[in-house]
PDB file of C-alpha atoms in Angstrom:
ATOM      1  CA  ASP A 196       0.000   0.000   0.000  1.00 50.00           C
ATOM      2  CA  ALA A 197       1.613   3.255  -1.137  1.00 62.00           C
ATOM      3  CA  GLY A 198       0.367   5.029   2.005  1.00 93.00           C
ATOM      4  CA  ILE A 199       3.212   3.565   4.054  1.00 96.00           C
ATOM      5  CA  THR A 200       6.778   3.353   2.797  1.00 97.00           C
ATOM      6  CA  GLN A 201       9.493   1.532   4.675  1.00 98.00           C
ATOM      7  CA  SER A 202      13.157   1.808   3.797  1.00 97.00           C
ATOM      8  CA  PRO A 203      15.406   0.056   3.258  1.00 97.00           C
ATOM      9  CA  ARG A 204      13.617  -3.181   2.352  1.00 97.00           C
ATOM     10  CA  TYR A 205      16.712  -5.235   3.127  1.00 97.00           C
ATOM     11  CA  LYS A 206      19.701  -4.418   5.309  1.00 97.00           C
ATOM     12  CA  ILE A 207      22.764  -6.343   6.390  1.00 97.00           C
ATOM     13  CA  THR A 208      24.994  -4.889   9.071  1.00 96.00           C
ATOM     14  CA  GLU A 209      27.444  -5.925  11.748  1.00 97.00           C
ATOM     15  CA  THR A 210      27.103  -6.141  15.498  1.00 97.00           C
ATOM     16  CA  GLY A 211      27.786  -2.866  17.261  1.00 97.00           C
ATOM     17  CA  ARG A 212      26.787  -0.703  14.304  1.00 97.00           C
ATOM     18  CA  GLN A 213      24.025   1.854  14.443  1.00 97.00           C
ATOM     19  CA  VAL A 214      21.233   1.359  11.945  1.00 97.00           C
ATOM     20  CA  THR A 215      18.077   3.359  11.288  1.00 98.00           C
ATOM     21  CA  LEU A 216      14.938   2.023   9.690  1.00 98.00           C
ATOM     22  CA  MET A 217      12.653   4.571   8.109  1.00 98.00           C
ATOM     23  CA  CYS A 218       8.868   4.697   7.978  1.00 98.00           C
ATOM     24  CA  HIS A 219       6.949   7.342   6.048  1.00 97.00           C
ATOM     25  CA  GLN A 220       3.168   7.661   5.707  1.00 97.00           C
ATOM     26  CA  THR A 221       1.035   9.865   3.490  1.00 96.00           C
ATOM     27  CA  TRP A 222      -2.286   9.377   5.308  1.00 93.00           C
ATOM     28  CA  SER A 223      -1.652  11.785   8.206  1.00 91.00           C
ATOM     29  CA  HIS A 224      -2.642   9.044  10.633  1.00 94.00           C
ATOM     30  CA  SER A 225      -2.067  10.000  14.252  1.00 94.00           C
ATOM     31  CA  TYR A 226      -0.775   6.631  15.407  1.00 94.00           C
ATOM     32  CA  MET A 227       2.352   4.910  14.176  1.00 96.00           C
ATOM     33  CA  PHE A 228       3.823   1.626  15.385  1.00 96.00           C
ATOM     34  CA  TRP A 229       6.957  -0.455  15.059  1.00 97.00           C
ATOM     35  CA  TYR A 230       6.755  -4.250  15.321  1.00 97.00           C
ATOM     36  CA  ARG A 231       9.287  -6.992  14.947  1.00 97.00           C
ATOM     37  CA  GLN A 232       8.317 -10.381  13.596  1.00 96.00           C
ATOM     38  CA  ASP A 233      10.197 -13.520  14.554  1.00 93.00           C
ATOM     39  CA  LEU A 234       9.254 -17.134  13.939  1.00 81.00           C
ATOM     40  CA  GLY A 235       7.112 -18.435  16.763  1.00 74.00           C
ATOM     41  CA  HIS A 236       6.486 -15.006  18.281  1.00 78.00           C
ATOM     42  CA  GLY A 237       4.117 -13.379  15.861  1.00 86.00           C
ATOM     43  CA  LEU A 238       4.246  -9.587  15.884  1.00 93.00           C
ATOM     44  CA  ARG A 239       5.662  -7.881  18.939  1.00 94.00           C
ATOM     45  CA  LEU A 240       5.322  -4.152  19.527  1.00 94.00           C
ATOM     46  CA  ILE A 241       8.584  -2.268  19.988  1.00 96.00           C
ATOM     47  CA  TYR A 242       7.451   1.352  20.217  1.00 96.00           C
ATOM     48  CA  TYR A 243       4.459   3.388  19.208  1.00 94.00           C
ATOM     49  CA  SER A 244       3.525   7.025  18.823  1.00 94.00           C
ATOM     50  CA  ALA A 245       0.137   8.657  19.339  1.00 92.00           C
ATOM     51  CA  ALA A 246       1.160  11.944  17.688  1.00 92.00           C
ATOM     52  CA  ALA A 247       4.195  14.031  16.826  1.00 92.00           C
ATOM     53  CA  ASP A 248       6.584  14.292  19.790  1.00 92.00           C
ATOM     54  CA  ILE A 249       4.672  11.591  21.718  1.00 92.00           C
ATOM     55  CA  THR A 250       6.194   8.113  21.900  1.00 94.00           C
ATOM     56  CA  ASP A 251       5.780   5.176  24.245  1.00 92.00           C
ATOM     57  CA  LYS A 252       7.315   1.779  24.825  1.00 92.00           C
ATOM     58  CA  GLY A 253       5.772  -1.435  23.670  1.00 91.00           C
ATOM     59  CA  GLU A 254       6.486  -5.012  24.654  1.00 89.00           C
ATOM     60  CA  VAL A 255      10.138  -5.236  23.526  1.00 94.00           C
ATOM     61  CA  PRO A 256      11.716  -1.720  23.538  1.00 96.00           C
ATOM     62  CA  ASP A 257      15.217  -2.510  24.839  1.00 96.00           C
ATOM     63  CA  GLY A 258      17.978  -1.650  22.369  1.00 96.00           C
ATOM     64  CA  TYR A 259      15.755   0.567  20.226  1.00 98.00           C
ATOM     65  CA  VAL A 260      15.193   4.313  19.999  1.00 97.00           C
ATOM     66  CA  VAL A 261      12.423   6.165  18.175  1.00 97.00           C
ATOM     67  CA  SER A 262      11.533   9.737  17.418  1.00 96.00           C
ATOM     68  CA  ARG A 263       8.621  11.496  15.808  1.00 96.00           C
ATOM     69  CA  SER A 264       9.365  15.099  15.002  1.00 95.00           C
ATOM     70  CA  LYS A 265       6.885  15.082  12.102  1.00 94.00           C
ATOM     71  CA  THR A 266       3.533  13.303  11.831  1.00 94.00           C
ATOM     72  CA  GLU A 267       4.527  11.488   8.636  1.00 96.00           C
ATOM     73  CA  ASN A 268       7.836   9.986   9.774  1.00 97.00           C
ATOM     74  CA  PHE A 269       8.650   7.499  12.516  1.00 98.00           C
ATOM     75  CA  PRO A 270      12.255   6.271  12.327  1.00 98.00           C
ATOM     76  CA  LEU A 271      13.488   3.332  14.400  1.00 98.00           C
ATOM     77  CA  THR A 272      17.151   3.275  15.436  1.00 98.00           C
ATOM     78  CA  LEU A 273      19.197   0.391  16.731  1.00 97.00           C
ATOM     79  CA  GLU A 274      21.977   2.234  18.512  1.00 94.00           C
ATOM     80  CA  SER A 275      24.334  -0.755  18.795  1.00 97.00           C
ATOM     81  CA  ALA A 276      22.985  -3.680  16.814  1.00 97.00           C
ATOM     82  CA  THR A 277      23.077  -7.194  18.248  1.00 97.00           C
ATOM     83  CA  ARG A 278      22.464 -10.536  16.520  1.00 97.00           C
ATOM     84  CA  SER A 279      19.272 -10.986  18.517  1.00 96.00           C
ATOM     85  CA  GLN A 280      17.868  -7.997  16.659  1.00 97.00           C
ATOM     86  CA  THR A 281      17.958  -9.877  13.362  1.00 97.00           C
ATOM     87  CA  SER A 282      14.304  -9.844  12.365  1.00 97.00           C
ATOM     88  CA  VAL A 283      11.687  -8.499  10.018  1.00 97.00           C
ATOM     89  CA  TYR A 284      10.514  -5.061  11.101  1.00 98.00           C
ATOM     90  CA  PHE A 285       7.083  -3.727  10.236  1.00 98.00           C
ATOM     91  CA  CYS A 286       5.805  -0.205  10.557  1.00 98.00           C
ATOM     92  CA  ALA A 287       2.057   0.339  10.884  1.00 97.00           C
ATOM     93  CA  THR A 288      -0.297   3.305  11.141  1.00 96.00           C
ATOM     94  CA  SER A 289      -3.865   3.917  12.245  1.00 94.00           C
ATOM     95  CA  PRO A 290      -6.086   7.005  12.494  1.00 92.00           C
ATOM     96  CA  ASN A 291      -6.558   6.436  16.221  1.00 87.00           C
ATOM     97  CA  SER A 292      -5.957   3.763  18.840  1.00 83.00           C
ATOM     98  CA  ASN A 293      -9.033   1.609  18.167  1.00 83.00           C
ATOM     99  CA  GLN A 294      -9.053   1.732  14.381  1.00 88.00           C
ATOM    100  CA  PRO A 295      -7.482  -0.850  12.039  1.00 92.00           C
ATOM    101  CA  GLN A 296      -3.737  -0.741  11.683  1.00 94.00           C
ATOM    102  CA  HIS A 297      -2.244  -0.805   8.195  1.00 95.00           C
ATOM    103  CA  PHE A 298       1.204  -2.257   7.696  1.00 97.00           C
ATOM    104  CA  GLY A 299       4.116  -1.329   5.470  1.00 97.00           C
ATOM    105  CA  ASP A 300       6.031  -3.886   3.387  1.00 96.00           C
ATOM    106  CA  GLY A 301       8.606  -4.485   6.113  1.00 97.00           C
ATOM    107  CA  THR A 302      12.386  -4.310   6.417  1.00 98.00           C
ATOM    108  CA  ARG A 303      14.358  -7.531   6.619  1.00 97.00           C
ATOM    109  CA  LEU A 304      17.347  -6.814   8.863  1.00 97.00           C
ATOM    110  CA  SER A 305      20.262  -9.207   9.274  1.00 97.00           C
ATOM    111  CA  ILE A 306      22.976  -8.541  11.837  1.00 97.00           C
ATOM    112  CA  LEU A 307      26.160 -10.525  11.398  1.00 95.00           C
TER     113      LEU A 307
ATOM    114  CA  GLY B 284      -0.982  -6.009  29.567  1.00 70.00           C
ATOM    115  CA  GLU B 285      -3.096  -8.095  27.230  1.00 81.00           C
ATOM    116  CA  ASN B 286      -2.109 -11.729  26.524  1.00 88.00           C
ATOM    117  CA  VAL B 287      -3.434 -13.438  23.408  1.00 94.00           C
ATOM    118  CA  GLU B 288      -3.160 -17.166  22.767  1.00 96.00           C
ATOM    119  CA  GLN B 289      -3.900 -18.645  19.351  1.00 96.00           C
ATOM    120  CA  HIS B 290      -4.624 -22.242  18.341  1.00 97.00           C
ATOM    121  CA  PRO B 291      -3.771 -24.264  16.400  1.00 97.00           C
ATOM    122  CA  SER B 292      -0.309 -23.198  15.266  1.00 95.00           C
ATOM    123  CA  THR B 293      -0.712 -25.128  12.000  1.00 97.00           C
ATOM    124  CA  LEU B 294      -3.841 -26.217  10.147  1.00 97.00           C
ATOM    125  CA  SER B 295      -4.111 -28.299   7.004  1.00 98.00           C
ATOM    126  CA  VAL B 296      -7.481 -28.568   5.276  1.00 97.00           C
ATOM    127  CA  GLN B 297      -8.810 -30.045   2.067  1.00 97.00           C
ATOM    128  CA  GLU B 298      -9.922 -27.530  -0.514  1.00 97.00           C
ATOM    129  CA  GLY B 299     -13.600 -26.817  -0.021  1.00 97.00           C
ATOM    130  CA  ASP B 300     -13.588 -27.689   3.672  1.00 97.00           C
ATOM    131  CA  SER B 301     -13.849 -25.168   6.517  1.00 97.00           C
ATOM    132  CA  ALA B 302     -11.036 -23.848   8.693  1.00 98.00           C
ATOM    133  CA  VAL B 303     -11.429 -22.565  12.242  1.00 98.00           C
ATOM    134  CA  ILE B 304      -8.822 -20.681  14.273  1.00 98.00           C
ATOM    135  CA  LYS B 305      -9.405 -19.849  17.929  1.00 98.00           C
ATOM    136  CA  CYS B 306      -7.922 -17.148  20.144  1.00 98.00           C
ATOM    137  CA  THR B 307      -8.277 -16.328  23.814  1.00 97.00           C
ATOM    138  CA  TYR B 308      -7.473 -13.047  25.517  1.00 95.00           C
ATOM    139  CA  SER B 309      -6.851 -12.034  29.102  1.00 92.00           C
ATOM    140  CA  ASP B 310      -8.066  -8.429  29.458  1.00 88.00           C
ATOM    141  CA  SER B 311     -11.830  -8.419  29.937  1.00 87.00           C
ATOM    142  CA  ALA B 312     -11.882  -4.718  28.993  1.00 86.00           C
ATOM    143  CA  SER B 313     -10.547  -5.393  25.469  1.00 89.00           C
ATOM    144  CA  ASN B 314     -13.069  -4.218  22.898  1.00 89.00           C
ATOM    145  CA  TYR B 315     -11.499  -4.533  19.448  1.00 93.00           C
ATOM    146  CA  PHE B 316     -10.366  -7.768  17.782  1.00 96.00           C
ATOM    147  CA  PRO B 317      -8.853  -7.721  14.282  1.00 96.00           C
ATOM    148  CA  TRP B 318      -7.656 -10.633  12.175  1.00 98.00           C
ATOM    149  CA  TYR B 319      -4.741 -10.353   9.773  1.00 97.00           C
ATOM    150  CA  LYS B 320      -3.648 -12.565   6.895  1.00 98.00           C
ATOM    151  CA  GLN B 321      -0.002 -12.690   5.888  1.00 97.00           C
ATOM    152  CA  GLU B 322       1.173 -14.388   2.742  1.00 96.00           C
ATOM    153  CA  LEU B 323       4.769 -15.532   2.496  1.00 92.00           C
ATOM    154  CA  GLY B 324       7.123 -12.545   2.291  1.00 91.00           C
ATOM    155  CA  LYS B 325       4.285 -10.028   2.375  1.00 95.00           C
ATOM    156  CA  ARG B 326       2.836  -7.572   4.871  1.00 96.00           C
ATOM    157  CA  PRO B 327       0.034  -8.528   7.293  1.00 96.00           C
ATOM    158  CA  GLN B 328      -3.301  -7.424   5.853  1.00 96.00           C
ATOM    159  CA  LEU B 329      -6.513  -6.890   7.772  1.00 96.00           C
ATOM    160  CA  ILE B 330      -9.211  -9.322   6.631  1.00 97.00           C
ATOM    161  CA  ILE B 331     -11.915  -8.788   9.213  1.00 97.00           C
ATOM    162  CA  ASP B 332     -12.397  -7.255  12.641  1.00 96.00           C
ATOM    163  CA  ILE B 333     -15.033  -7.253  15.343  1.00 95.00           C
ATOM    164  CA  ARG B 334     -15.897  -4.992  18.243  1.00 92.00           C
ATOM    165  CA  SER B 335     -17.145  -6.098  21.619  1.00 86.00           C
ATOM    166  CA  ASN B 336     -20.709  -4.870  21.044  1.00 86.00           C
ATOM    167  CA  VAL B 337     -21.152  -7.472  18.271  1.00 85.00           C
ATOM    168  CA  GLY B 338     -21.202 -11.257  18.610  1.00 91.00           C
ATOM    169  CA  GLU B 339     -20.584 -12.202  14.997  1.00 94.00           C
ATOM    170  CA  LYS B 340     -19.523 -10.598  11.752  1.00 94.00           C
ATOM    171  CA  LYS B 341     -19.375 -12.048   8.247  1.00 96.00           C
ATOM    172  CA  ASP B 342     -17.695 -11.041   5.028  1.00 95.00           C
ATOM    173  CA  GLN B 343     -18.302 -13.491   2.188  1.00 96.00           C
ATOM    174  CA  ARG B 344     -16.478 -16.726   3.152  1.00 97.00           C
ATOM    175  CA  ILE B 345     -14.970 -15.287   6.326  1.00 98.00           C
ATOM    176  CA  ALA B 346     -16.687 -14.895   9.678  1.00 97.00           C
ATOM    177  CA  VAL B 347     -15.552 -13.994  13.164  1.00 98.00           C
ATOM    178  CA  THR B 348     -17.358 -14.817  16.399  1.00 97.00           C
ATOM    179  CA  LEU B 349     -16.764 -13.273  19.811  1.00 96.00           C
ATOM    180  CA  ASN B 350     -17.638 -14.669  23.220  1.00 95.00           C
ATOM    181  CA  LYS B 351     -16.938 -11.920  25.744  1.00 93.00           C
ATOM    182  CA  THR B 352     -17.908 -14.024  28.735  1.00 93.00           C
ATOM    183  CA  ALA B 353     -15.396 -16.723  27.880  1.00 94.00           C
ATOM    184  CA  LYS B 354     -12.905 -14.194  26.466  1.00 95.00           C
ATOM    185  CA  HIS B 355     -12.375 -15.956  23.192  1.00 95.00           C
ATOM    186  CA  PHE B 356     -12.936 -15.217  19.529  1.00 97.00           C
ATOM    187  CA  SER B 357     -12.666 -17.343  16.416  1.00 98.00           C
ATOM    188  CA  LEU B 358     -12.095 -17.004  12.687  1.00 98.00           C
ATOM    189  CA  HIS B 359     -14.096 -19.227  10.371  1.00 98.00           C
ATOM    190  CA  ILE B 360     -13.207 -19.683   6.709  1.00 98.00           C
ATOM    191  CA  THR B 361     -15.707 -21.633   4.651  1.00 97.00           C
ATOM    192  CA  GLU B 362     -15.227 -23.281   1.245  1.00 97.00           C
ATOM    193  CA  THR B 363     -11.467 -22.908   1.511  1.00 97.00           C
ATOM    194  CA  GLN B 364      -9.467 -22.231  -1.639  1.00 97.00           C
ATOM    195  CA  PRO B 365      -5.728 -22.517  -2.371  1.00 96.00           C
ATOM    196  CA  GLU B 366      -5.369 -18.730  -2.087  1.00 96.00           C
ATOM    197  CA  ASP B 367      -6.460 -18.994   1.546  1.00 97.00           C
ATOM    198  CA  SER B 368      -3.100 -20.607   2.327  1.00 97.00           C
ATOM    199  CA  ALA B 369      -1.269 -18.112   4.553  1.00 97.00           C
ATOM    200  CA  VAL B 370      -0.447 -17.273   8.152  1.00 97.00           C
ATOM    201  CA  TYR B 371      -3.346 -15.805  10.104  1.00 97.00           C
ATOM    202  CA  PHE B 372      -2.926 -13.638  13.194  1.00 97.00           C
ATOM    203  CA  CYS B 373      -5.530 -12.662  15.728  1.00 97.00           C
ATOM    204  CA  ALA B 374      -5.118  -9.609  17.926  1.00 95.00           C
ATOM    205  CA  ALA B 375      -6.814  -7.884  20.838  1.00 94.00           C
ATOM    206  CA  LEU B 376      -6.668  -4.221  21.804  1.00 91.00           C
ATOM    207  CA  GLY B 377      -5.692  -3.662  25.426  1.00 81.00           C
ATOM    208  CA  VAL B 378      -7.708  -0.779  26.880  1.00 74.00           C
ATOM    209  CA  SER B 379      -6.186  -0.308  30.271  1.00 65.00           C
ATOM    210  CA  PRO B 380      -5.279   3.332  31.047  1.00 62.00           C
ATOM    211  CA  ASN B 381      -2.466   4.406  28.738  1.00 59.00           C
ATOM    212  CA  ASP B 382      -2.440   0.973  27.156  1.00 62.00           C
ATOM    213  CA  TYR B 383      -4.177   1.226  23.788  1.00 71.00           C
ATOM    214  CA  LYS B 384      -1.996  -1.369  22.120  1.00 84.00           C
ATOM    215  CA  LEU B 385      -2.699  -4.420  19.987  1.00 89.00           C
ATOM    216  CA  SER B 386      -1.381  -7.730  21.260  1.00 91.00           C
ATOM    217  CA  PHE B 387      -1.040 -10.427  18.621  1.00 93.00           C
ATOM    218  CA  GLY B 388      -1.331 -14.163  18.785  1.00 94.00           C
ATOM    219  CA  ALA B 389       1.608 -16.227  17.565  1.00 93.00           C
ATOM    220  CA  GLY B 390      -0.100 -17.060  14.275  1.00 95.00           C
ATOM    221  CA  THR B 391      -1.679 -20.051  12.521  1.00 96.00           C
ATOM    222  CA  THR B 392      -0.193 -21.403   9.312  1.00 96.00           C
ATOM    223  CA  VAL B 393      -3.070 -22.561   7.135  1.00 98.00           C
ATOM    224  CA  THR B 394      -2.409 -24.879   4.221  1.00 98.00           C
ATOM    225  CA  VAL B 395      -5.211 -25.683   1.796  1.00 97.00           C
ATOM    226  CA  ARG B 396      -4.637 -28.971  -0.018  1.00 95.00           C
ATOM    227  CA  ALA B 397      -5.876 -29.148  -3.598  1.00 91.00           C
TER     228      ALA B 397
END
């Protein structure tokens, strides 16, 4: 869905490196979310944002940093990547907290 | 926070038969329950959702039922077709103060045999 763009789609990096995953939306949805997807765990929430300059932790926030200076962007940063952070990362948006969430195409991140 | 359990983890059905996936949730205040379908290598896509003021909802071959008393909800797919093969995720929206977050089940891999 062109409303949400994640970049890059694929990334390989080394342990200890900083890496930033980008999420951009064109819908002006208030809520934005970051999930990681690992086999056997489904989708686990890392961080979410209810509006610009408002962010909150999800289920698995350790090792991640987010910011939301503009409504349309919600970058996710791994400050010092670890192998356990190898995963597929999905960004999602919704108009408000109890409306359907729409997902981006995901970023497949491998940390060697 | 909300805890969602999903069963079975894998489901194989003959084309034309029905498939049923069940989920339970822990937060009795949860009031929104979406279902997502994810094909291999693709994004999760919403296929149907239900709110707590409704007991059942249908959309063509897909239906979802909700039992608030027992805190469980189910996805029913009738007349299954090969294109129904995918991973299906249930989710529940936690509504505790400051906790408007979706919790997902671990997923059910559905395979439709031709």
